[in-house]
CSV table of C-alpha atoms in Angstrom, one decimal:
chain,number,residue,atom,x,y,z
A,1,MET,CA,0.0,0.0,0.0
A,2,VAL,CA,1.3,3.4,-1.0
A,3,LYS,CA,0.6,6.1,1.5
A,4,LEU,CA,-1.0,9.2,-0.1
A,5,VAL,CA,-1.3,12.3,1.9
A,6,VAL,CA,-4.1,14.6,0.7
A,7,ALA,CA,-3.0,18.3,1.1
A,8,THR,CA,-6.4,19.7,2.2
A,9,LYS,CA,-8.4,20.4,5.3
A,10,ASN,CA,-11.7,20.1,3.4
A,11,LYS,CA,-13.5,17.0,4.7
A,12,GLY,CA,-15.7,16.9,1.7
A,13,LYS,CA,-12.8,16.7,-0.7
A,14,ILE,CA,-11.1,14.0,1.5
A,15,ALA,CA,-14.2,11.9,1.5
A,16,GLU,CA,-14.6,12.2,-2.3
A,17,ILE,CA,-10.9,11.3,-2.9
A,18,LYS,CA,-11.0,8.3,-0.6
A,19,LYS,CA,-14.2,7.0,-2.4
A,20,VAL,CA,-12.8,7.4,-5.9
A,21,LEU,CA,-9.4,5.8,-4.9
A,22,GLN,CA,-10.9,3.0,-2.8
A,23,GLU,CA,-10.2,0.2,-5.3
A,24,MET,CA,-6.6,1.3,-5.7
A,25,PRO,CA,-3.6,0.2,-3.6
A,26,PHE,CA,-3.4,3.5,-1.7
A,27,GLU,CA,-3.7,4.4,1.9
A,28,VAL,CA,-5.3,7.8,1.7
A,29,LEU,CA,-4.4,10.0,4.7
A,30,SER,CA,-5.4,13.6,5.5
A,31,MET,CA,-3.0,16.3,6.8
A,32,GLY,CA,-4.8,15.9,10.1
A,33,ASP,CA,-4.1,12.2,10.2
A,34,ILE,CA,-0.4,12.9,10.1
A,35,GLY,CA,-0.4,16.0,12.3
A,36,ILE,CA,0.2,18.7,9.7
A,37,ALA,CA,-1.7,21.9,10.1
A,38,ALA,CA,0.2,24.1,7.6
A,39,ASP,CA,-1.6,26.7,5.5
A,40,ILE,CA,-0.2,27.0,2.0
A,41,VAL,CA,-0.7,30.3,0.3
A,42,GLU,CA,-2.3,29.8,-3.1
A,43,ASP,CA,-0.8,32.6,-5.1
A,44,GLY,CA,-0.5,30.8,-8.5
A,45,LYS,CA,-2.2,32.2,-11.6
A,46,THR,CA,-3.7,28.8,-12.6
A,47,PHE,CA,-5.3,25.8,-11.0
A,48,GLU,CA,-2.2,23.8,-12.0
A,49,GLU,CA,0.2,26.2,-10.3
A,50,ASN,CA,-1.8,26.2,-7.0
A,51,SER,CA,-2.2,22.5,-6.8
A,52,LEU,CA,1.5,21.8,-7.5
A,53,LYS,CA,2.6,24.4,-4.9
A,54,LYS,CA,0.4,22.8,-2.3
A,55,ALA,CA,1.6,19.3,-3.1
A,56,VAL,CA,5.3,20.1,-3.2
A,57,GLU,CA,5.3,22.2,0.1
A,58,ILE,CA,3.4,19.5,2.0
A,59,CYS,CA,5.6,16.8,0.6
A,60,ASN,CA,8.7,18.7,1.8
A,61,ILE,CA,7.2,18.7,5.3
A,62,CYS,CA,6.0,15.0,5.5
A,63,ARG,CA,8.4,13.3,3.1
A,64,SER,CA,5.5,11.2,1.8
A,65,VAL,CA,3.8,11.1,-1.6
A,66,VAL,CA,1.3,14.0,-1.5
A,67,ILE,CA,-1.7,14.8,-3.8
A,68,ALA,CA,-3.2,18.2,-3.8
A,69,ASP,CA,-6.1,19.6,-5.8
A,70,ASP,CA,-7.1,23.0,-6.8
A,71,SER,CA,-10.6,23.3,-8.1
A,72,GLY,CA,-13.3,25.8,-8.7
A,73,ILE,CA,-16.1,27.0,-11.0
A,74,GLU,CA,-15.6,29.1,-14.1
A,75,VAL,CA,-18.7,30.9,-15.3
A,76,ASP,CA,-18.6,32.0,-19.0
A,77,TYR,CA,-20.9,35.0,-18.5
A,78,LEU,CA,-18.4,36.3,-15.8
A,79,ASP,CA,-15.4,35.7,-18.1
A,80,GLY,CA,-14.4,32.7,-16.2
A,81,ALA,CA,-14.8,34.1,-12.7
A,82,PRO,CA,-14.6,33.1,-9.9
A,83,GLY,CA,-12.1,30.6,-11.3
A,84,ILE,CA,-9.0,30.1,-9.1
A,85,TYR,CA,-10.6,32.5,-6.5
A,86,SER,CA,-13.7,30.2,-6.1
A,87,ALA,CA,-12.8,29.3,-2.5
A,88,ARG,CA,-12.1,33.0,-1.6
A,89,PHE,CA,-15.1,34.4,-3.5
A,90,GLY,CA,-17.0,36.7,-1.2
A,91,GLY,CA,-14.1,37.2,1.2
A,92,ALA,CA,-11.9,35.2,3.6
A,93,ASP,CA,-14.7,34.4,6.1
A,94,ALA,CA,-17.4,33.7,3.5
A,95,THR,CA,-19.3,30.4,3.8
A,96,ASP,CA,-20.5,28.2,0.9
A,97,GLN,CA,-23.9,29.8,1.4
A,98,ASP,CA,-22.3,33.3,1.1
A,99,ARG,CA,-20.4,32.4,-2.0
A,100,ASN,CA,-23.4,30.9,-3.7
A,101,ALA,CA,-25.5,33.9,-2.8
A,102,LYS,CA,-22.9,36.2,-4.3
A,103,LEU,CA,-22.8,34.2,-7.6
A,104,LEU,CA,-26.6,34.2,-7.8
A,105,HIS,CA,-26.6,37.9,-7.3
A,106,MET,CA,-24.1,38.5,-10.1
A,107,LEU,CA,-26.2,36.3,-12.5
A,108,GLU,CA,-29.5,37.9,-11.6
A,109,ASN,CA,-31.7,38.2,-14.7
A,110,VAL,CA,-29.2,36.2,-16.8
A,111,PRO,CA,-31.1,33.6,-18.8
A,112,TYR,CA,-30.4,29.9,-18.5
A,113,GLU,CA,-28.6,29.6,-21.9
A,114,LYS,CA,-26.1,32.2,-20.9
A,115,ARG,CA,-25.4,30.6,-17.5
A,116,THR,CA,-22.9,28.0,-18.9
A,117,ALA,CA,-20.2,27.0,-16.5
A,118,ARG,CA,-17.7,24.3,-15.7
A,119,PHE,CA,-16.1,22.8,-12.7
A,120,VAL,CA,-12.3,22.6,-13.1
A,121,CYS,CA,-10.0,20.4,-11.1
A,122,ALA,CA,-6.2,20.2,-11.3
A,123,ILE,CA,-4.5,17.5,-9.2
A,124,ALA,CA,-0.8,17.5,-8.5
A,125,VAL,CA,1.3,14.7,-7.1
A,126,ALA,CA,4.6,15.3,-5.5
A,127,PHE,CA,7.2,12.7,-4.5
A,128,PRO,CA,9.9,12.9,-1.8
A,129,ASP,CA,12.6,12.4,-4.5
A,130,GLY,CA,11.5,15.7,-6.2
A,131,ARG,CA,9.4,14.3,-9.1
A,132,SER,CA,5.9,15.7,-9.6
A,133,PHE,CA,3.2,15.8,-12.2
A,134,VAL,CA,-0.2,17.6,-12.7
A,135,VAL,CA,-3.4,16.4,-14.4
A,136,LYS,CA,-6.6,18.4,-15.0
A,137,ASP,CA,-10.2,17.7,-16.0
A,138,THR,CA,-13.5,19.5,-16.1
A,139,CYS,CA,-17.3,18.9,-15.8
A,140,GLU,CA,-19.6,21.1,-18.0
A,141,GLY,CA,-22.9,22.5,-16.7
A,142,PHE,CA,-25.0,25.5,-15.9
A,143,VAL,CA,-25.4,27.8,-12.9
A,144,ASP,CA,-29.0,27.1,-11.6
A,145,PHE,CA,-31.3,29.8,-10.4
A,146,LYS,CA,-31.4,28.6,-6.8
A,147,CYS,CA,-29.5,26.1,-4.6
A,148,LYS,CA,-30.8,22.6,-4.6
A,149,GLY,CA,-29.6,19.4,-2.9
A,150,GLU,CA,-27.7,18.3,0.1
A,151,ASN,CA,-25.0,15.9,-1.3
A,152,GLY,CA,-22.0,18.1,-1.7
A,153,PHE,CA,-20.1,21.3,-0.8
A,154,GLY,CA,-19.0,24.5,-2.4
A,155,TYR,CA,-20.9,25.3,-5.5
A,156,ASP,CA,-22.4,21.8,-5.9
A,157,SER,CA,-25.9,22.9,-5.0
A,158,LEU,CA,-25.9,25.5,-7.8
A,159,PHE,CA,-24.1,23.5,-10.5
A,160,TYR,CA,-26.8,22.0,-12.8
A,161,VAL,CA,-25.9,19.0,-14.8
A,162,ALA,CA,-28.2,18.9,-17.8
A,163,GLU,CA,-27.7,15.2,-18.6
A,164,TYR,CA,-29.2,14.3,-15.2
A,165,ARG,CA,-31.5,17.3,-14.8
A,166,LYS,CA,-30.2,17.8,-11.3
A,167,THR,CA,-27.6,19.9,-9.5
A,168,MET,CA,-24.4,18.2,-8.5
A,169,ALA,CA,-25.6,18.2,-4.9
A,170,GLU,CA,-28.8,16.3,-5.9
A,171,LEU,CA,-26.8,13.5,-7.5
A,172,SER,CA,-25.9,10.3,-5.7
A,173,MET,CA,-22.3,9.9,-4.6
A,174,ASP,CA,-21.9,7.1,-7.1
A,175,ILE,CA,-23.0,9.2,-10.1
A,176,LYS,CA,-21.0,12.2,-8.8
A,177,ASN,CA,-17.9,10.1,-8.5
A,178,LYS,CA,-18.2,9.1,-12.2
A,179,ILE,CA,-18.9,12.5,-13.8
A,180,SER,CA,-17.4,15.2,-11.5
A,181,HIS,CA,-14.3,17.2,-12.4
A,182,ARG,CA,-12.5,15.8,-9.4
A,183,ALA,CA,-13.4,12.2,-10.1
A,184,LYS,CA,-12.2,12.5,-13.7
A,185,ALA,CA,-9.0,14.2,-12.6
A,186,LEU,CA,-8.4,11.5,-9.9
A,187,GLU,CA,-8.8,8.7,-12.5
A,188,LYS,CA,-6.3,10.4,-14.8
A,189,MET,CA,-3.9,10.8,-11.8
A,190,ALA,CA,-4.3,7.1,-10.8
A,191,VAL,CA,-3.3,6.0,-14.4
A,192,VAL,CA,-0.2,8.4,-14.5
A,193,ILE,CA,1.0,7.7,-11.0
A,194,LYS,CA,1.6,4.0,-11.8
A,195,ASP,CA,4.6,5.1,-14.0
A,196,TYR,CA,6.1,6.9,-11.0
A,197,LEU,CA,5.8,4.2,-8.4
């Protein structure tokens, strides 16, 4: 079993990552599991830069294989915002509810067909010997007119997946873990990591 430390304090992300990787020979640990409380400043200009910075810095502390993701929502009507600022959208102390409310306010009176958006996830893997790689994937959808569903976090309750006629937060974990940006990026990561182990 390869120990994989996930460089996040977000319990929702850790649960998703554990579920997607459960069939693979990885022991998935959180930063809390190994006693690391570091806060990494995300000052990159892309999802890839932010995820790689987190993975490398946590790897340097724990000397284990580390995976880090940076993810967010890009709304076409807002020229790709909030993008890499998705987690900080609405201010440092904003809750998921606050961020969703701000997004809804910015899209007030915007018709459905102009509310196209995508979830983006970049996943970086850093190894104690200095090697690293990054993969990225997306999930296309729309920003709904109100929050719906309880199965998720972040913008899941606003992100409408037309194929299922539901928001991401209304989908079962099994479906979400097949179609989500994070699930697809994790699958890519699991294929590439075999060449590094």
